[in-house]
C-alpha positions in Angstrom: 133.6 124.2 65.8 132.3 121.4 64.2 134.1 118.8 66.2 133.1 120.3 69.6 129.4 120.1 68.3 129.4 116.2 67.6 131.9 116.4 71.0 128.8 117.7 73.1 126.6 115.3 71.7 128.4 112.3 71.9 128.6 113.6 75.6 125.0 114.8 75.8 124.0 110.9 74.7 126.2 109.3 77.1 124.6 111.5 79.7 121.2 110.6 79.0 122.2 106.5 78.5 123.4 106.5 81.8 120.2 108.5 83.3 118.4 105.4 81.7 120.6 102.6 82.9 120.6 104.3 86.2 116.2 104.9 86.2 116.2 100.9 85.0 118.3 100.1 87.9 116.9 102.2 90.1 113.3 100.4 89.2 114.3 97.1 89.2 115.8 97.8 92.8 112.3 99.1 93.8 110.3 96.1 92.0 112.6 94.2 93.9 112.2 96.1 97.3 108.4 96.0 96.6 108.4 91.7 96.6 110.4 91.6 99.9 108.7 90.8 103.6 110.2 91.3 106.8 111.0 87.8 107.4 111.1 88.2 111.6 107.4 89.4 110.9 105.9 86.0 108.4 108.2 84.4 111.1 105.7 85.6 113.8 102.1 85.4 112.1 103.3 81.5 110.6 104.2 80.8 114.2 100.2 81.8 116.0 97.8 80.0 114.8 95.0 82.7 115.0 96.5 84.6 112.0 96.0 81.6 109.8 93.1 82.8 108.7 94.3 86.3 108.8 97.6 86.6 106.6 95.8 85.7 103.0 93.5 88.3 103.7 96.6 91.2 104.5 98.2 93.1 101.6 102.0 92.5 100.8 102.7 96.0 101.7 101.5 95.5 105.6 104.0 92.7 105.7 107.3 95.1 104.9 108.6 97.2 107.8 108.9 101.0 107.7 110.5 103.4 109.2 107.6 105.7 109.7 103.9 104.0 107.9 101.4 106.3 106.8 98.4 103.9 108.4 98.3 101.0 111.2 95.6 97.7 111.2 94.8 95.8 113.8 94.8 92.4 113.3 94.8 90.5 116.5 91.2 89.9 117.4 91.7 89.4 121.4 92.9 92.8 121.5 90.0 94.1 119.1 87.7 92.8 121.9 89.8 94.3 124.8 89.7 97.9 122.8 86.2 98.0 122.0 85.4 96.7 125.9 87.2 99.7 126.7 86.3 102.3 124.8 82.8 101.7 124.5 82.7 102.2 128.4 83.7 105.7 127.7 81.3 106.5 124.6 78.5 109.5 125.1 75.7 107.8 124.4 74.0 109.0 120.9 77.6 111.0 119.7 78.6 109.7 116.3 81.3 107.3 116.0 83.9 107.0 113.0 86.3 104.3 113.1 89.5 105.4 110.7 91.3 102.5 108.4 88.9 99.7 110.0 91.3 97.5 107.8 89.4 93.7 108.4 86.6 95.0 110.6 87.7 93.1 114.1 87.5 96.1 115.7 84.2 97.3 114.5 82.4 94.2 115.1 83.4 94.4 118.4 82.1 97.9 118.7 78.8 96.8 116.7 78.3 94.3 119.3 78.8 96.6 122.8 76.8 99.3 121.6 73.6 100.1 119.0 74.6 103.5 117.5 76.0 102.9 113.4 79.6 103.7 113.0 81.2 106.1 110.1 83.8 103.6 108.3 86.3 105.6 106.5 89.2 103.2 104.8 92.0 105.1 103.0 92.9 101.9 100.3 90.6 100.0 98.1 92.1 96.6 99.1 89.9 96.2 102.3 86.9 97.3 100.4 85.7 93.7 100.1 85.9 92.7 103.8 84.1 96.2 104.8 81.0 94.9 102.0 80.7 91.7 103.5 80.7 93.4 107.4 78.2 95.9 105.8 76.0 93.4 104.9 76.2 91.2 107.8 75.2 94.7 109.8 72.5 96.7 107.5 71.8 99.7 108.2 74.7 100.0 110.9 77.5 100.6 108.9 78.3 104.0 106.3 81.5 103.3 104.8 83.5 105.1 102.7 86.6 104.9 100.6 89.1 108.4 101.9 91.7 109.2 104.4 90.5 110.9 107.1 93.4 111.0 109.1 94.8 112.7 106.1 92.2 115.3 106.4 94.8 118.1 106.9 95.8 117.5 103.2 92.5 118.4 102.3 91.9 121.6 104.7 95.3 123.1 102.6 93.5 122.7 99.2 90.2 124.0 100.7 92.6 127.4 102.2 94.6 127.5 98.3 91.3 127.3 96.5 88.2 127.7 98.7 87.0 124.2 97.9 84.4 122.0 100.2 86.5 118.8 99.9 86.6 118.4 104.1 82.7 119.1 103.8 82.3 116.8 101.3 84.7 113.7 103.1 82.8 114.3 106.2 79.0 113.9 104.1 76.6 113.6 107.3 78.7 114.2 109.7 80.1 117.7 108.9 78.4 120.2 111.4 78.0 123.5 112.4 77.9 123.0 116.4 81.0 123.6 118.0 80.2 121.6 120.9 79.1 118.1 119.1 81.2 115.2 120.2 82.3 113.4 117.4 83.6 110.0 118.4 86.8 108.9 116.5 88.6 105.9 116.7 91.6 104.5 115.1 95.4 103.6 114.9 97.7 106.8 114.1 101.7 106.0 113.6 102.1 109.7 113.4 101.0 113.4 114.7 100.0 115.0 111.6 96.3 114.3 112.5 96.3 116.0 115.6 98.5 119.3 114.5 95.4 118.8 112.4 93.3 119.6 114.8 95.2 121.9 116.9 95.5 124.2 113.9 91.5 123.4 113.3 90.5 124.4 116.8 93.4 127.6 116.4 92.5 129.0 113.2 88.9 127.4 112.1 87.3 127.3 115.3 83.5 128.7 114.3 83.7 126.6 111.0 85.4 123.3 111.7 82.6 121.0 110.6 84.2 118.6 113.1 82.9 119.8 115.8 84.3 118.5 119.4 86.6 115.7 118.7 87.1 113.0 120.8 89.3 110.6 120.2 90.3 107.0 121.2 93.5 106.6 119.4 96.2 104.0 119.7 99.8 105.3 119.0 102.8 104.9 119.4 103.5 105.5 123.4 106.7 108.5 122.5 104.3 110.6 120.0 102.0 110.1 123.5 104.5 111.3 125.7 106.0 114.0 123.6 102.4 115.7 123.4 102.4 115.3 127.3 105.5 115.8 128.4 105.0 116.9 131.9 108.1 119.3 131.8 105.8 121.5 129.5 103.4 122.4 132.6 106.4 122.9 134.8 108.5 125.7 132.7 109.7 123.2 129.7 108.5 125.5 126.1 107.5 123.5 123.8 105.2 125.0 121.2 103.0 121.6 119.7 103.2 120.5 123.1 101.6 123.6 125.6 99.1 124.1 122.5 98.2 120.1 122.5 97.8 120.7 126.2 95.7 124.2 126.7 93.3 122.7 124.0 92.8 118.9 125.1 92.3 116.4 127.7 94.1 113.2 127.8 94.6 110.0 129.3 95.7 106.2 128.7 93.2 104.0 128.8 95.3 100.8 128.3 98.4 99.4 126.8 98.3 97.1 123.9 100.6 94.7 122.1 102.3 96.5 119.3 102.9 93.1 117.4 99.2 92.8 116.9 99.1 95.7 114.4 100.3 96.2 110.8 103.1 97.0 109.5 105.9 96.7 111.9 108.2 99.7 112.1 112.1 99.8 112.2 113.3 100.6 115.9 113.8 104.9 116.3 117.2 105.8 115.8 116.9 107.1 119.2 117.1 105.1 122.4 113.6 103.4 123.3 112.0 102.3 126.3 110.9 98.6 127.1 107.3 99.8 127.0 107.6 101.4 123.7 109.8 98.7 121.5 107.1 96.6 122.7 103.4 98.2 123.4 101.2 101.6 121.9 98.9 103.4 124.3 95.4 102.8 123.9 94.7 106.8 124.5 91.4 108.8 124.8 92.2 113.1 124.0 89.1 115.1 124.4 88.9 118.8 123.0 88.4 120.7 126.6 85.0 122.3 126.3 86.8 126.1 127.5 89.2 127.4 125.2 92.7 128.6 127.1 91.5 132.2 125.9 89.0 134.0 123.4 88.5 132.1 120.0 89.2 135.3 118.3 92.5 135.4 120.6 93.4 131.3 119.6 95.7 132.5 117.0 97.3 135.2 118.7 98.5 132.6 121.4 99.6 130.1 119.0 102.2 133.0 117.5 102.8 133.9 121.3 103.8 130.1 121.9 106.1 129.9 118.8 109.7 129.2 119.4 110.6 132.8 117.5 108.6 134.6 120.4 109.9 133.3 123.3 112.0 130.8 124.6 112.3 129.1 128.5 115.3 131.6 128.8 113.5 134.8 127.3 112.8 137.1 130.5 109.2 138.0 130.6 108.8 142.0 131.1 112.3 143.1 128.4 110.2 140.7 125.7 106.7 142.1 126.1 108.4 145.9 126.2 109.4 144.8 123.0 105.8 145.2 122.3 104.1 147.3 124.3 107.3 150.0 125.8 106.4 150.7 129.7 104.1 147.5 130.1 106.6 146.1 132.7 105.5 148.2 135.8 102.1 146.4 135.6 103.5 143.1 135.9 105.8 144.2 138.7 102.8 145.5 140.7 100.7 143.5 139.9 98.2 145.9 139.3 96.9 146.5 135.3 95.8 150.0 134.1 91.9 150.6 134.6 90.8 150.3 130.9 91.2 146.5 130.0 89.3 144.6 127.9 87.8 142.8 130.2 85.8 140.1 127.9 89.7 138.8 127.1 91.5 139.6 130.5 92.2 136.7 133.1 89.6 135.9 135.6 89.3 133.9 138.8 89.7 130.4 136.9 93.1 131.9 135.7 96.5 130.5 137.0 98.0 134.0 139.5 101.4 134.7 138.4 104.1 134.8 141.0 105.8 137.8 142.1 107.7 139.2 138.6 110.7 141.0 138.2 112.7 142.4 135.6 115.0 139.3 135.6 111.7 136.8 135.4 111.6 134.3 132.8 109.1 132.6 131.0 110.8 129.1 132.2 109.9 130.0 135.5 106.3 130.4 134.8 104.0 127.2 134.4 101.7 126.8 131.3 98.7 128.3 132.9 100.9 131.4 134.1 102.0 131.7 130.8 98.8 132.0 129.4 97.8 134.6 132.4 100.6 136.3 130.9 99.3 136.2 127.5 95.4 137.2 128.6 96.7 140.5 130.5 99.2 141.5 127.1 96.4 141.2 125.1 93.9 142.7 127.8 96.2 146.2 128.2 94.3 149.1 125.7 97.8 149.7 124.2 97.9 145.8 122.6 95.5 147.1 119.7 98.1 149.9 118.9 101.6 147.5 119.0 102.6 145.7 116.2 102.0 142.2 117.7 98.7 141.7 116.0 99.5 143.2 112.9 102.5 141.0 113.0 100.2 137.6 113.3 98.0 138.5 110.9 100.9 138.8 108.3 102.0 135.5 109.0 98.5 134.2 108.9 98.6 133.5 105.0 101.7 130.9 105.4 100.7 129.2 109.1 96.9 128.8 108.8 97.4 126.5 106.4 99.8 124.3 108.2 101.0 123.8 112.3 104.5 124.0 111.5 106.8 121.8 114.0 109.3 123.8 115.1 112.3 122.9 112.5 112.2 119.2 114.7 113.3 116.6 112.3 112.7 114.0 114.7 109.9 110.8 113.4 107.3 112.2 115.7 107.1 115.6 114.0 107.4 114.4 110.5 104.6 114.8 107.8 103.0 112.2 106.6 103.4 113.2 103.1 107.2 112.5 103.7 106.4 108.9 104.9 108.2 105.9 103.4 105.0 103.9 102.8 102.7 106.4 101.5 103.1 105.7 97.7 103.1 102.1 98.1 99.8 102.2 100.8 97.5 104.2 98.4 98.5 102.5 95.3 96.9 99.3 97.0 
């Protein structure tokens, strides 16, 4: 007994010596990780002059590569000028503006200079605190900066739903609002989506109480997060949940294309095949929350359930699903014809897309966006929609998906957190 005690011990210490050799290791690999630059990239700033005044000023961590970064700078002052030439074009004169990770200030000097409303500075790392000072001084009274990440503002709205906290309140100081329809003017560079499921699930769930009010944004990014959100297949049958929502709820265009060289850090090449125009250029894009909701705010999460992948797919026929929910509903979608007693305040209307003729066999791939939503105002329109489980089914999934837009089990770069990104540690830490 004795000698299978000091057995398992002698075992138990070899365990842990090994954890420690392997933690040292492990650490040493890191330190060593952490020291390295992407050679192809110093290669490139030693090789234009006009970042010789730039690269002493950049953190080591913007001259690694990543496979998805948690923040982009711009560094290339041409291109700040082009940007701010553009955008400011499209500004509403007397809307705030925030500029997100202004990094060395190019671009908001340029904005400074084209127009004479003050611009919201938030900066998610300390380390470009001293060249935001010095831009604050040069321009006094123009500039309120602060030291948070407001792209990362969806972290926050989760800890405000756990605990009932006012941490977005309190990031947004002077800007937070009650008015649904102020335009709040946000500009920035955004590697990822998380931001704007953000703001989808903002507008879906928190529509009365956003403090946002009515985004719109001039975002560069990279051009296949751009084309997934837009995917014209979506409008044409395609079901795509983050898509159609991204799509009912905003307006969108590209305003330009712009070098992606000129902004920090470089990323590793998608393990999927790329276009020309995205190995080499991000979109310069302005989205615009659409002034008229797809349906009834009170309805916006009941359409975000009806859009998820569990409720229907492009193969699901139309009239066996909704029977599903409300038994007999089909004959009024094969007329045509919907029974006298509708709630009209959340039924389609004129500005509604018609549906086409609709059978039994019908499927919701064959149905555009807009029809799909006319389908979804008439369900929800028919007096038996209070009585079917449907709502009752939402609101039990409320607690787990208000806090967070999933992304339909997609594993793919576009639809990953940002908490999960390969820089994020390293970024903050700066």
């Amino acid at each position: 007994m004795l000698v299978n005690t000091m057995t398992i011990r002698k075992t138990n210490i070899k365990l842990l010596l090994m954890r420690f050799r392997h933690k040292i290791n492990n650490q040493s690999e890191e330190l060593d990780e952490n020291t390295k630059v992407a050679q192809g990239l110093m290669n490139y700033l030693n090789s234009n002059k006009e970042y010789n005044d730039v690269v002493p000023h950049l953190p080591r961590m913007l001259l690694k590569k990543y496979k998805t970064p948690e923040t982009m700078y711009l560094i290339n002052r041409k291109t700040a000028k082009d940007i701010s030439t553009i955008i400011t074009r499209n500004f509403e004169k007397g809307a705030p503006i925030v500029e997100v990770n202004p990094g060395l200030g190019f671009l908001t000097e340029e904005i400074l200079r084209n127009q004479n409303n003050p611009v919201y500075l938030f900066e998610s790392t300390k380390f470009f605190q001293k060249s935001l000072q010095e831009l604050h001084e040069k321009y006094p009274n123009r500039i309120i900066y602060k030291i948070a990440d407001f792209f990362g503002m969806w972290k926050l709205a989760f800890q405000d739903k756990i605990d009932q906290g006012n941490r977005i309140k309190d990031l947004l100081g002077d800007l937070a609002t009650d008015k649904i329809g102020r335009k709040l003017q946000i500009v920035g560079a955004m590697p990822g989506l998380s931001f704007v499921k953000h703001l989808i699930n903002t507008i879906v769930f928190h529509n009365i109480t956003n403090q946002l009010g009515r985004p719109d944004l001039f975002i560069i990014l990279p051009t296949h997060h751009y084309e997934f959100l837009t995917d014209l297949n979506v409008q044409h049958g395609k079901h795509k949940s983050v898509p159609s929502l991204f799509q009912s709820l905003f307006q969108y265009k590209v305003l330009q294309k712009v070098p992606k060289a000129h902004f920090l850090p470089w990323t590793f090449p998608p393990t999927k095949k790329t276009s020309v125009i995205d190995e080499h250029f991000l979109y310069l894009v302005n989205i615009t929350q659409k002034e008229a909701l797809p349906c009834h705010p009170a309805y916006l999460p009941l359409l975000w359930y009806f859009f998820k992948p569990q409720t229907f797919s492009k193969s699901t026929r139309v009239i066996p699903m909704l029977e599903q929910w409300i038994p007999g509903c089909g004959v009024w979608l094969i007329t045509g014809q919907d029974p006298p007693d509708v709630n009209k305040e959340v039924a389609p209307d004129e500005t509604d897309a018609p549906l086409p003729h609709m059978t039994i066999f019908t499927e919701f791939g064959d149905l555009t966006l807009q029809q799909k939503i006319t389908v979804f105002k008439r369900f929800v329109s028919w007096p038996e929609f209070e009585h079917c489980p449907f709502r009752a089914t939402v609101e039990n999934s409320l607690p787990k998906f208000a806090s967070h837009l999933d992304s339909e089990g997609d594993t793919e770069p576009h639809l990953d957190d940002l908490e999960h990104s390969d820089s994020e540690n390293e970024l903050e830490n700066m």
